[in-house]
mmCIF file of C-alpha atoms in Angstrom:
data_model
loop_
_atom_site.group_PDB
_atom_site.id
_atom_site.type_symbol
_atom_site.label_atom_id
_atom_site.label_comp_id
_atom_site.label_asym_id
_atom_site.label_seq_id
_atom_site.Cartn_x
_atom_site.Cartn_y
_atom_site.Cartn_z
ATOM 1 C CA GLU A 1254 -0.036 14.228 -124.833
ATOM 2 C CA ALA A 1255 2.743 14.145 -121.998
ATOM 3 C CA LYS A 1256 5.501 10.759 -122.320
ATOM 4 C CA ILE A 1257 6.600 10.974 -119.245
ATOM 5 C CA ALA A 1258 4.434 10.834 -115.909
ATOM 6 C CA LEU A 1259 6.084 11.455 -112.840
ATOM 7 C CA GLY A 1260 4.721 10.998 -109.390
ATOM 8 C CA THR A 1261 4.258 8.958 -106.300
ATOM 9 C CA ARG A 1262 2.790 6.171 -106.100
ATOM 10 C CA SER A 1263 -0.326 6.972 -107.662
ATOM 11 C CA ALA A 1264 1.724 7.673 -111.092
ATOM 12 C CA VAL A 1265 1.697 4.221 -111.840
ATOM 13 C CA PHE A 1266 -2.136 4.568 -112.788
ATOM 14 C CA ALA A 1267 -1.521 7.179 -115.423
ATOM 15 C CA PRO A 1268 -3.787 7.010 -118.700
ATOM 16 C CA PHE A 1269 -1.155 6.560 -121.233
ATOM 17 C CA ASP A 1270 -1.888 3.877 -123.975
ATOM 18 C CA ASN A 1271 1.000 3.169 -124.849
ATOM 19 C CA LEU A 1272 3.410 2.832 -121.792
ATOM 20 C CA GLY A 1273 6.983 1.138 -122.674
ATOM 21 C CA LEU A 1274 9.078 1.849 -118.784
ATOM 22 C CA VAL A 1275 8.159 2.268 -115.832
ATOM 23 C CA ILE A 1276 10.928 2.921 -113.025
ATOM 24 C CA MET A 1277 10.246 2.979 -109.669
ATOM 25 C CA ASP A 1278 13.266 4.825 -107.699
ATOM 26 C CA GLU A 1279 14.154 3.154 -103.472
ATOM 27 C CA GLU A 1280 11.399 -0.253 -105.101
ATOM 28 C CA GLN A 1281 11.747 -1.626 -101.006
ATOM 29 C CA GLU A 1282 10.365 1.440 -99.650
ATOM 30 C CA GLY A 1283 7.056 0.557 -97.648
ATOM 31 C CA THR A 1284 5.630 3.222 -98.725
ATOM 32 C CA TYR A 1285 4.689 2.208 -102.122
ATOM 33 C CA LYS A 1286 1.712 -0.629 -101.157
ATOM 34 C CA SER A 1287 -1.588 1.635 -99.789
ATOM 35 C CA GLU A 1288 -3.309 1.108 -96.792
ATOM 36 C CA MET A 1289 -6.533 3.005 -97.916
ATOM 37 C CA SER A 1290 -9.234 2.017 -100.200
ATOM 38 C CA PRO A 1291 -8.860 1.119 -102.736
ATOM 39 C CA ARG A 1292 -5.801 -1.205 -101.348
ATOM 40 C CA TYR A 1293 -2.861 -2.198 -103.530
ATOM 41 C CA HIS A 1294 0.928 -2.258 -104.102
ATOM 42 C CA ALA A 1295 2.357 0.030 -106.945
ATOM 43 C CA LYS A 1296 4.568 -3.020 -107.690
ATOM 44 C CA ASP A 1297 2.310 -4.944 -108.663
ATOM 45 C CA VAL A 1298 0.579 -2.861 -110.438
ATOM 46 C CA ALA A 1299 3.360 -1.583 -112.318
ATOM 47 C CA ALA A 1300 4.243 -5.183 -113.088
ATOM 48 C CA PHE A 1301 0.681 -6.082 -114.219
ATOM 49 C CA ARG A 1302 1.050 -2.931 -116.962
ATOM 50 C CA VAL A 1303 3.704 -3.309 -118.371
ATOM 51 C CA GLY A 1304 2.905 -6.939 -119.360
ATOM 52 C CA CYS A 1305 -0.113 -5.291 -120.839
ATOM 53 C CA HIS A 1306 1.798 -3.426 -123.227
ATOM 54 C CA ASN A 1307 4.637 -5.576 -123.197
ATOM 55 C CA GLY A 1308 6.575 -2.906 -122.141
ATOM 56 C CA LEU A 1309 10.049 -3.150 -118.841
ATOM 57 C CA LEU A 1310 9.073 -2.397 -115.251
ATOM 58 C CA LEU A 1311 13.368 -0.824 -114.219
ATOM 59 C CA LEU A 1312 13.004 -1.309 -110.005
ATOM 60 C CA ALA A 1313 16.310 0.798 -108.556
ATOM 61 C CA SER A 1314 17.879 0.900 -105.404
ATOM 62 C CA ALA A 1315 20.966 0.746 -103.086
ATOM 63 C CA THR A 1316 19.352 -1.385 -101.310
ATOM 64 C CA PRO A 1317 16.718 -3.351 -102.645
ATOM 65 C CA SER A 1318 14.104 -5.581 -100.719
ATOM 66 C CA LEU A 1319 15.261 -9.269 -100.251
ATOM 67 C CA THR A 1320 12.403 -10.630 -102.267
ATOM 68 C CA THR A 1321 13.137 -8.194 -104.931
ATOM 69 C CA TYR A 1322 16.715 -9.479 -105.149
ATOM 70 C CA ALA A 1323 15.817 -13.549 -104.298
ATOM 71 C CA ALA A 1324 14.095 -12.644 -107.919
ATOM 72 C CA ALA A 1325 17.301 -11.374 -109.454
ATOM 73 C CA LYS A 1326 19.812 -13.577 -108.437
ATOM 74 C CA SER A 1327 17.283 -16.718 -108.991
ATOM 75 C CA GLY A 1328 16.966 -14.986 -112.860
ATOM 76 C CA ILE A 1329 13.394 -14.124 -112.995
ATOM 77 C CA TYR A 1330 14.285 -10.718 -112.876
ATOM 78 C CA SER A 1331 17.219 -9.142 -114.930
ATOM 79 C CA LEU A 1332 20.623 -7.906 -112.377
ATOM 80 C CA ASN A 1333 22.460 -4.818 -113.417
ATOM 81 C CA VAL A 1334 25.164 -3.027 -110.760
ATOM 82 C CA LEU A 1335 26.688 0.271 -110.496
ATOM 83 C CA LYS A 1336 29.319 -0.813 -108.884
ATOM 84 C CA ASN A 1337 31.580 2.371 -108.217
ATOM 85 C CA ARG A 1338 29.503 6.055 -107.089
ATOM 86 C CA TYR A 1339 28.250 8.938 -109.776
ATOM 87 C CA GLY A 1340 31.744 11.476 -110.432
ATOM 88 C CA ASN A 1341 34.490 11.933 -108.348
ATOM 89 C CA ALA A 1342 32.790 10.590 -105.133
ATOM 90 C CA VAL A 1343 33.800 8.307 -103.017
ATOM 91 C CA LEU A 1344 32.052 6.010 -99.481
ATOM 92 C CA PRO A 1345 32.649 7.736 -96.505
ATOM 93 C CA GLU A 1346 34.334 6.909 -94.068
ATOM 94 C CA VAL A 1347 32.629 5.016 -91.038
ATOM 95 C CA ILE A 1348 32.809 5.064 -87.421
ATOM 96 C CA THR A 1349 30.777 2.870 -84.642
ATOM 97 C CA THR A 1350 30.745 4.118 -81.159
ATOM 98 C CA GLU A 1351 29.156 2.700 -78.036
ATOM 99 C CA MET A 1352 26.419 4.293 -76.232
ATOM 100 C CA LYS A 1353 24.553 3.552 -72.866
ATOM 101 C CA TYR A 1354 21.170 5.307 -72.848
ATOM 102 C CA GLY A 1355 19.772 5.591 -70.024
ATOM 103 C CA ALA A 1356 22.458 3.622 -68.212
ATOM 104 C CA ASP A 1357 22.677 6.423 -65.631
ATOM 105 C CA PRO A 1358 19.323 8.971 -65.476
ATOM 106 C CA THR A 1359 21.443 11.996 -64.410
ATOM 107 C CA LYS A 1360 22.717 12.520 -68.185
ATOM 108 C CA THR A 1361 20.614 13.810 -70.694
ATOM 109 C CA LYS A 1362 23.518 13.741 -73.762
ATOM 110 C CA ASN A 1363 22.802 12.144 -76.584
ATOM 111 C CA LEU A 1364 25.843 13.082 -78.549
ATOM 112 C CA SER A 1365 28.863 10.891 -78.442
ATOM 113 C CA ASP A 1366 32.354 12.309 -77.725
ATOM 114 C CA GLU A 1367 33.339 11.264 -81.502
ATOM 115 C CA LEU A 1368 30.248 12.795 -83.091
ATOM 116 C CA THR A 1369 30.246 15.703 -80.988
ATOM 117 C CA LEU A 1370 34.360 15.621 -82.312
ATOM 118 C CA SER A 1371 33.075 15.434 -85.978
ATOM 119 C CA ILE A 1372 30.782 18.207 -85.956
ATOM 120 C CA LYS A 1373 33.161 19.903 -84.642
ATOM 121 C CA GLU A 1374 35.025 20.172 -87.214
ATOM 122 C CA THR A 1375 32.922 19.742 -90.358
ATOM 123 C CA LEU A 1376 32.137 23.151 -88.693
ATOM 124 C CA GLU A 1377 35.585 24.812 -89.017
ATOM 125 C CA ASN A 1378 35.973 23.197 -92.260
ATOM 126 C CA LYS A 1379 32.552 25.390 -93.413
ATOM 127 C CA LYS A 1380 31.074 22.303 -94.711
ATOM 128 C CA GLN A 1381 27.538 20.955 -93.399
ATOM 129 C CA ALA A 1382 25.968 17.449 -91.709
ATOM 130 C CA ILE A 1383 23.058 15.552 -91.311
ATOM 131 C CA LEU A 1384 21.696 14.186 -87.949
ATOM 132 C CA LEU A 1385 18.938 10.962 -88.184
ATOM 133 C CA LEU A 1386 17.143 10.727 -84.791
ATOM 134 C CA ASN A 1387 14.564 8.403 -86.006
ATOM 135 C CA ARG A 1388 12.087 9.936 -82.826
ATOM 136 C CA ARG A 1389 10.748 13.080 -83.027
ATOM 137 C CA GLY A 1390 9.117 15.039 -80.115
ATOM 138 C CA TYR A 1391 11.044 15.883 -77.050
ATOM 139 C CA ASN A 1392 11.208 12.655 -74.754
ATOM 140 C CA THR A 1393 10.874 8.817 -76.442
ATOM 141 C CA PHE A 1394 9.244 7.946 -73.188
ATOM 142 C CA ALA A 1395 8.274 9.385 -70.158
ATOM 143 C CA ALA A 1396 8.522 6.794 -68.009
ATOM 144 C CA CYS A 1397 10.234 6.046 -63.589
ATOM 145 C CA GLU A 1398 13.364 4.687 -63.289
ATOM 146 C CA SER A 1399 12.535 4.027 -60.240
ATOM 147 C CA CYS A 1400 9.634 1.328 -60.790
ATOM 148 C CA GLY A 1401 9.522 1.316 -64.136
ATOM 149 C CA LYS A 1402 6.045 2.599 -65.689
ATOM 150 C CA VAL A 1403 6.090 4.154 -68.881
ATOM 151 C CA MET A 1404 3.639 6.614 -69.885
ATOM 152 C CA THR A 1405 1.056 5.233 -72.186
ATOM 153 C CA CYS A 1406 -2.018 5.628 -74.211
ATOM 154 C CA PRO A 1407 -4.984 4.503 -72.980
ATOM 155 C CA ASN A 1408 -6.297 3.696 -76.161
ATOM 156 C CA CYS A 1409 -3.612 2.276 -77.831
ATOM 157 C CA SER A 1410 -0.664 0.804 -75.493
ATOM 158 C CA ILE A 1411 1.794 1.940 -76.922
ATOM 159 C CA SER A 1412 4.527 4.839 -74.777
ATOM 160 C CA LEU A 1413 3.749 8.501 -75.417
ATOM 161 C CA THR A 1414 6.089 10.852 -76.894
ATOM 162 C CA TYR A 1415 7.046 14.283 -74.589
ATOM 163 C CA HIS A 1416 6.427 17.610 -76.792
ATOM 164 C CA SER A 1417 7.733 21.014 -75.097
ATOM 165 C CA LYS A 1418 5.774 23.693 -77.625
ATOM 166 C CA ASN A 1419 2.944 22.771 -76.161
ATOM 167 C CA GLY A 1420 4.250 21.061 -72.486
ATOM 168 C CA ARG A 1421 1.369 17.476 -73.179
ATOM 169 C CA LEU A 1422 2.439 13.711 -73.821
ATOM 170 C CA MET A 1423 1.141 12.193 -76.997
ATOM 171 C CA CYS A 1424 0.064 9.829 -79.102
ATOM 172 C CA HIS A 1425 1.575 9.692 -82.197
ATOM 173 C CA TYR A 1426 -1.182 7.173 -83.689
ATOM 174 C CA CYS A 1427 -4.444 7.815 -82.638
ATOM 175 C CA GLY A 1428 -3.424 11.284 -81.122
ATOM 176 C CA TYR A 1429 -4.429 11.003 -78.179
ATOM 177 C CA SER A 1430 -2.862 13.873 -75.310
ATOM 178 C CA GLU A 1431 -2.780 14.771 -72.012
ATOM 179 C CA PRO A 1432 -0.805 17.972 -69.698
ATOM 180 C CA PHE A 1433 2.936 16.105 -69.078
ATOM 181 C CA THR A 1434 3.880 15.224 -65.368
ATOM 182 C CA ASN A 1435 7.136 14.312 -64.162
ATOM 183 C CA VAL A 1436 5.528 12.024 -61.121
ATOM 184 C CA CYS A 1437 5.099 8.455 -61.440
ATOM 185 C CA ARG A 1438 1.535 7.688 -61.151
ATOM 186 C CA GLU A 1439 2.609 4.076 -59.194
ATOM 187 C CA CYS A 1440 5.213 5.042 -57.088
ATOM 188 C CA GLY A 1441 5.564 9.069 -56.727
ATOM 189 C CA GLU A 1442 8.898 9.263 -57.963
ATOM 190 C CA LYS A 1443 10.255 12.080 -60.777
ATOM 191 C CA SER A 1444 12.133 10.708 -64.018
ATOM 192 C CA VAL A 1445 12.462 11.199 -67.746
ATOM 193 C CA VAL A 1446 14.403 9.387 -70.520
ATOM 194 C CA PHE A 1447 15.794 12.114 -72.088
ATOM 195 C CA SER A 1448 15.576 11.533 -76.197
ATOM 196 C CA GLY A 1449 13.764 13.256 -79.411
ATOM 197 C CA THR A 1450 14.752 15.559 -82.368
ATOM 198 C CA GLN A 1451 13.632 18.477 -79.784
ATOM 199 C CA ARG A 1452 15.730 17.634 -77.148
ATOM 200 C CA LEU A 1453 18.838 16.595 -79.280
ATOM 201 C CA GLU A 1454 17.970 20.353 -81.053
ATOM 202 C CA GLU A 1455 18.156 22.341 -77.609
ATOM 203 C CA GLU A 1456 21.553 20.241 -77.087
ATOM 204 C CA LEU A 1457 23.030 21.375 -80.334
ATOM 205 C CA HIS A 1458 22.219 24.760 -79.806
ATOM 206 C CA ASP A 1459 24.061 24.155 -76.173
ATOM 207 C CA SER A 1460 27.280 22.296 -77.511
ATOM 208 C CA PHE A 1461 27.456 24.793 -80.918
ATOM 209 C CA PRO A 1462 26.070 28.097 -80.143
ATOM 210 C CA GLU A 1463 27.319 29.439 -83.623
ATOM 211 C CA ALA A 1464 25.705 26.792 -85.453
ATOM 212 C CA ARG A 1465 22.636 27.501 -87.621
ATOM 213 C CA VAL A 1466 20.552 23.743 -87.340
ATOM 214 C CA LEU A 1467 17.522 22.887 -89.215
ATOM 215 C CA ARG A 1468 14.865 20.149 -87.688
ATOM 216 C CA LEU A 1469 13.010 18.592 -89.870
ATOM 217 C CA ASP A 1470 10.204 16.268 -88.242
ATOM 218 C CA ALA A 1471 5.959 15.789 -88.838
ATOM 219 C CA ASP A 1472 5.960 18.892 -86.167
ATOM 220 C CA THR A 1473 7.667 21.155 -88.641
ATOM 221 C CA THR A 1474 6.529 20.885 -91.744
ATOM 222 C CA THR A 1475 2.983 20.000 -91.168
ATOM 223 C CA SER A 1476 2.481 23.331 -93.409
ATOM 224 C CA ARG A 1477 2.275 23.271 -97.382
ATOM 225 C CA TYR A 1478 5.698 23.166 -99.433
ATOM 226 C CA SER A 1479 7.491 23.781 -95.466
ATOM 227 C CA PHE A 1480 9.224 20.404 -96.743
ATOM 228 C CA GLU A 1481 10.279 21.434 -100.001
ATOM 229 C CA ASN A 1482 10.823 25.423 -98.711
ATOM 230 C CA SER A 1483 13.447 23.740 -96.019
ATOM 231 C CA LEU A 1484 16.008 21.645 -98.576
ATOM 232 C CA LYS A 1485 16.359 24.429 -100.434
ATOM 233 C CA LYS A 1486 17.539 27.143 -97.927
ATOM 234 C CA PHE A 1487 19.489 23.493 -96.757
ATOM 235 C CA THR A 1488 21.158 23.426 -99.877
ATOM 236 C CA ASN A 1489 21.870 27.102 -100.324
ATOM 237 C CA GLY A 1490 23.586 26.934 -97.035
ATOM 238 C CA GLU A 1491 21.343 28.838 -94.232
ATOM 239 C CA TYR A 1492 22.527 26.131 -91.926
ATOM 240 C CA ASP A 1493 24.771 24.166 -91.174
ATOM 241 C CA ILE A 1494 23.119 21.229 -89.204
ATOM 242 C CA MET A 1495 20.118 19.412 -90.931
ATOM 243 C CA LEU A 1496 18.218 17.250 -88.066
ATOM 244 C CA GLY A 1497 15.679 15.069 -88.725
ATOM 245 C CA THR A 1498 13.525 11.606 -88.810
ATOM 246 C CA GLN A 1499 13.408 9.092 -91.372
ATOM 247 C CA MET A 1500 12.516 12.232 -93.755
ATOM 248 C CA VAL A 1501 16.505 13.360 -94.299
ATOM 249 C CA ALA A 1502 17.717 9.851 -94.416
ATOM 250 C CA LYS A 1503 17.027 9.029 -98.297
ATOM 251 C CA GLY A 1504 17.110 10.632 -101.400
ATOM 252 C CA LEU A 1505 18.902 14.073 -100.642
ATOM 253 C CA ASP A 1506 21.650 15.231 -102.766
ATOM 254 C CA PHE A 1507 23.859 18.091 -100.903
ATOM 255 C CA PRO A 1508 27.253 18.172 -101.788
ATOM 256 C CA ASN A 1509 28.511 20.303 -98.983
ATOM 257 C CA VAL A 1510 27.353 17.849 -96.647
ATOM 258 C CA THR A 1511 30.821 15.863 -95.010
ATOM 259 C CA LEU A 1512 28.796 14.535 -92.115
ATOM 260 C CA VAL A 1513 26.393 12.393 -91.180
ATOM 261 C CA GLY A 1514 25.205 11.004 -87.839
ATOM 262 C CA ILE A 1515 22.787 8.216 -86.720
ATOM 263 C CA ILE A 1516 21.969 9.363 -83.348
ATOM 264 C CA SER A 1517 20.707 5.767 -82.405
ATOM 265 C CA ILE A 1518 20.004 2.980 -84.338
ATOM 266 C CA ASP A 1519 18.689 0.239 -81.829
ATOM 267 C CA GLN A 1520 14.966 0.653 -81.807
ATOM 268 C CA GLN A 1521 15.232 -0.149 -84.995
ATOM 269 C CA LEU A 1522 17.571 -2.877 -85.103
ATOM 270 C CA TYR A 1523 15.373 -5.169 -82.181
ATOM 271 C CA ASN A 1524 11.536 -3.698 -83.634
ATOM 272 C CA ASP A 1525 9.687 -6.307 -83.082
ATOM 273 C CA ASP A 1526 9.015 -7.162 -87.117
ATOM 274 C CA TYR A 1527 10.680 -10.128 -89.547
ATOM 275 C CA LYS A 1528 12.067 -6.878 -91.329
ATOM 276 C CA SER A 1529 14.374 -5.162 -88.467
ATOM 277 C CA ALA A 1530 17.028 -6.369 -89.970
ATOM 278 C CA GLU A 1531 16.209 -5.607 -93.289
ATOM 279 C CA ARG A 1532 15.440 -2.127 -92.485
ATOM 280 C CA THR A 1533 17.779 -1.662 -90.155
ATOM 281 C CA PHE A 1534 20.424 -1.655 -92.797
ATOM 282 C CA ASP A 1535 18.536 -0.154 -95.050
ATOM 283 C CA LEU A 1536 18.178 3.070 -93.489
ATOM 284 C CA LEU A 1537 21.637 2.843 -92.350
ATOM 285 C CA THR A 1538 23.143 2.483 -95.641
ATOM 286 C CA GLN A 1539 20.698 5.202 -97.165
ATOM 287 C CA VAL A 1540 21.838 7.851 -94.607
ATOM 288 C CA ILE A 1541 25.582 6.373 -94.717
ATOM 289 C CA GLY A 1542 25.342 7.670 -98.487
ATOM 290 C CA ARG A 1543 24.099 11.525 -97.781
ATOM 291 C CA ALA A 1544 27.951 12.344 -96.995
ATOM 292 C CA GLY A 1545 30.395 12.620 -99.317
ATOM 293 C CA ARG A 1546 28.515 12.820 -102.532
ATOM 294 C CA GLY A 1547 30.816 16.305 -103.588
ATOM 295 C CA ASP A 1548 34.294 16.517 -103.520
ATOM 296 C CA SER A 1549 35.136 16.020 -99.760
ATOM 297 C CA LYS A 1550 35.413 12.736 -98.235
ATOM 298 C CA GLY A 1551 32.632 12.270 -95.946
ATOM 299 C CA ARG A 1552 32.146 10.288 -92.305
ATOM 300 C CA ALA A 1553 29.617 9.127 -90.914
ATOM 301 C CA VAL A 1554 28.991 8.008 -87.379
ATOM 302 C CA ILE A 1555 26.658 5.512 -85.996
ATOM 303 C CA GLN A 1556 25.854 5.592 -82.394
ATOM 304 C CA THR A 1557 24.572 1.881 -81.057
ATOM 305 C CA SER A 1558 24.513 0.042 -77.269
ATOM 306 C CA PHE A 1559 24.971 -2.737 -79.367
ATOM 307 C CA PRO A 1560 28.872 -1.408 -81.290
ATOM 308 C CA GLU A 1561 29.418 -5.661 -82.562
ATOM 309 C CA ASN A 1562 26.093 -6.615 -83.977
ATOM 310 C CA GLU A 1563 26.045 -8.524 -87.093
ATOM 311 C CA ILE A 1564 24.243 -5.837 -89.612
ATOM 312 C CA ILE A 1565 25.436 -2.821 -87.874
ATOM 313 C CA ARG A 1566 28.899 -4.266 -89.262
ATOM 314 C CA LEU A 1567 27.430 -4.855 -92.798
ATOM 315 C CA ALA A 1568 26.273 -1.621 -93.133
ATOM 316 C CA GLU A 1569 29.918 -0.233 -92.127
ATOM 317 C CA ARG A 1570 31.058 -2.022 -94.853
ATOM 318 C CA GLN A 1571 28.057 -1.053 -97.370
ATOM 319 C CA ASP A 1572 28.487 -4.945 -98.681
ATOM 320 C CA PHE A 1573 24.856 -5.490 -99.441
ATOM 321 C CA GLU A 1574 26.075 -8.936 -100.808
ATOM 322 C CA ALA A 1575 27.322 -9.982 -97.735
ATOM 323 C CA PHE A 1576 24.115 -9.192 -95.779
ATOM 324 C CA TYR A 1577 21.716 -10.644 -98.351
ATOM 325 C CA ASN A 1578 23.535 -13.741 -97.990
ATOM 326 C CA LEU A 1579 23.389 -13.796 -94.195
ATOM 327 C CA GLU A 1580 19.281 -12.689 -93.829
ATOM 328 C CA ILE A 1581 18.432 -14.440 -96.649
ATOM 329 C CA SER A 1582 19.760 -17.435 -95.200
ATOM 330 C CA MET A 1583 17.918 -16.925 -91.600
ATOM 331 C CA ARG A 1584 14.269 -16.050 -94.042
ATOM 332 C CA LYS A 1585 14.633 -20.189 -95.358
ATOM 333 C CA ALA A 1586 14.799 -21.262 -91.774
ATOM 334 C CA MET A 1587 12.318 -19.272 -90.529
ATOM 335 C CA ILE A 1588 10.541 -19.845 -93.464
ATOM 336 C CA TYR A 1589 9.692 -16.206 -94.010
ATOM 337 C CA PRO A 1590 9.172 -14.052 -97.324
ATOM 338 C CA PRO A 1591 10.252 -14.709 -100.378
ATOM 339 C CA TYR A 1592 9.741 -18.473 -99.145
ATOM 340 C CA CYS A 1593 6.168 -17.743 -98.096
ATOM 341 C CA ASN A 1594 3.627 -15.242 -98.528
ATOM 342 C CA LEU A 1595 2.383 -13.621 -95.257
ATOM 343 C CA CYS A 1596 -1.723 -12.466 -94.775
ATOM 344 C CA VAL A 1597 -2.719 -10.298 -91.613
ATOM 345 C CA VAL A 1598 -6.820 -10.771 -91.333
ATOM 346 C CA SER A 1599 -8.153 -8.300 -88.490
ATOM 347 C CA PHE A 1600 -11.400 -8.637 -86.454
ATOM 348 C CA THR A 1601 -13.142 -5.425 -85.409
ATOM 349 C CA GLY A 1602 -16.387 -4.944 -83.747
ATOM 350 C CA SER A 1603 -18.605 -3.138 -81.078
ATOM 351 C CA ASP A 1604 -18.948 -6.654 -78.510
ATOM 352 C CA GLU A 1605 -15.689 -7.908 -77.656
ATOM 353 C CA MET A 1606 -16.413 -11.251 -76.575
ATOM 354 C CA LEU A 1607 -18.266 -11.455 -80.019
ATOM 355 C CA THR A 1608 -15.465 -10.282 -82.145
ATOM 356 C CA LYS A 1609 -13.123 -12.940 -80.669
ATOM 357 C CA SER A 1610 -15.077 -15.487 -80.587
ATOM 358 C CA ALA A 1611 -16.021 -14.721 -84.624
ATOM 359 C CA SER A 1612 -11.825 -14.667 -85.086
ATOM 360 C CA LYS A 1613 -11.651 -18.584 -83.032
ATOM 361 C CA VAL A 1614 -14.296 -20.059 -85.843
ATOM 362 C CA PHE A 1615 -12.339 -18.338 -88.804
ATOM 363 C CA LEU A 1616 -9.165 -19.550 -87.627
ATOM 364 C CA ASN A 1617 -10.394 -22.926 -86.652
ATOM 365 C CA MET A 1618 -12.009 -22.695 -90.262
#
């Protein structure tokens, strides 16, 4: 009876007998790939289904994946470009400011002078601001400035994150936690590197005591509808500043937001992944686009330790075509997708030596 199915990736299985069109918004998002059984990629399922029904698949994005864009440039897909923003909105002014995180352990400031001044001006003009810090918790990690020892999870070997609400160090992968201590296990010295959404929230309250701050991350949106209710309150003007992780970066439209601040992009930029540059450009482009969507011109402030990085400079200009040309040449030289397909095979078992031996046999087959 329904003519349109609207939903998340599982909506691609909607039982339509006469499917004419599938639209995938933000087609570059990795969340379209299901890691649970049955494992599938919604894009592949959508392509198969429209092929069976002689329909059309529309992949929409301000920052399409390199694989998709390469197919469009080569003529496998048709390419349709929107070159202007909707209505009277114009692209925001972008400012990049250099930050030296952790250079002085006595300094816990996360906001640069440029961003602090921009927030002040925004509040004085009765406008709203969005701040992106892609790390939840009170601190990014707990580490000793003396010997360099980082508190890590005994199960996952990744850094633990401190949460002030329960005073514990927690692993965001497996759920392991332990009481926080600022005494180094190796040398006995005390040291904490401050960062994270909870710590930044405190800094905002200290710097702008009159501002109403909304924090959105995986810790504050656990209850049902909490995310939607928070966005509704922000839309209604009940908050002046929205602080959050990637969930505040994409797909949101607030006409009264004239300022966007990216607290640090370096961890994303230098992640150990061949897609790190692509994901960084996508994230910067998407979050910058949250500013100035109404009649007032917007501003975006990017804080980084590497202001001359080419990816950041291209994101400043919102120049996807130049980024594509730069990144696709690197992919071709290194033989990465779209010039190949990658497959990951993992082995698990209760006997470490036997599992390791089996993986070696498989490797040599």
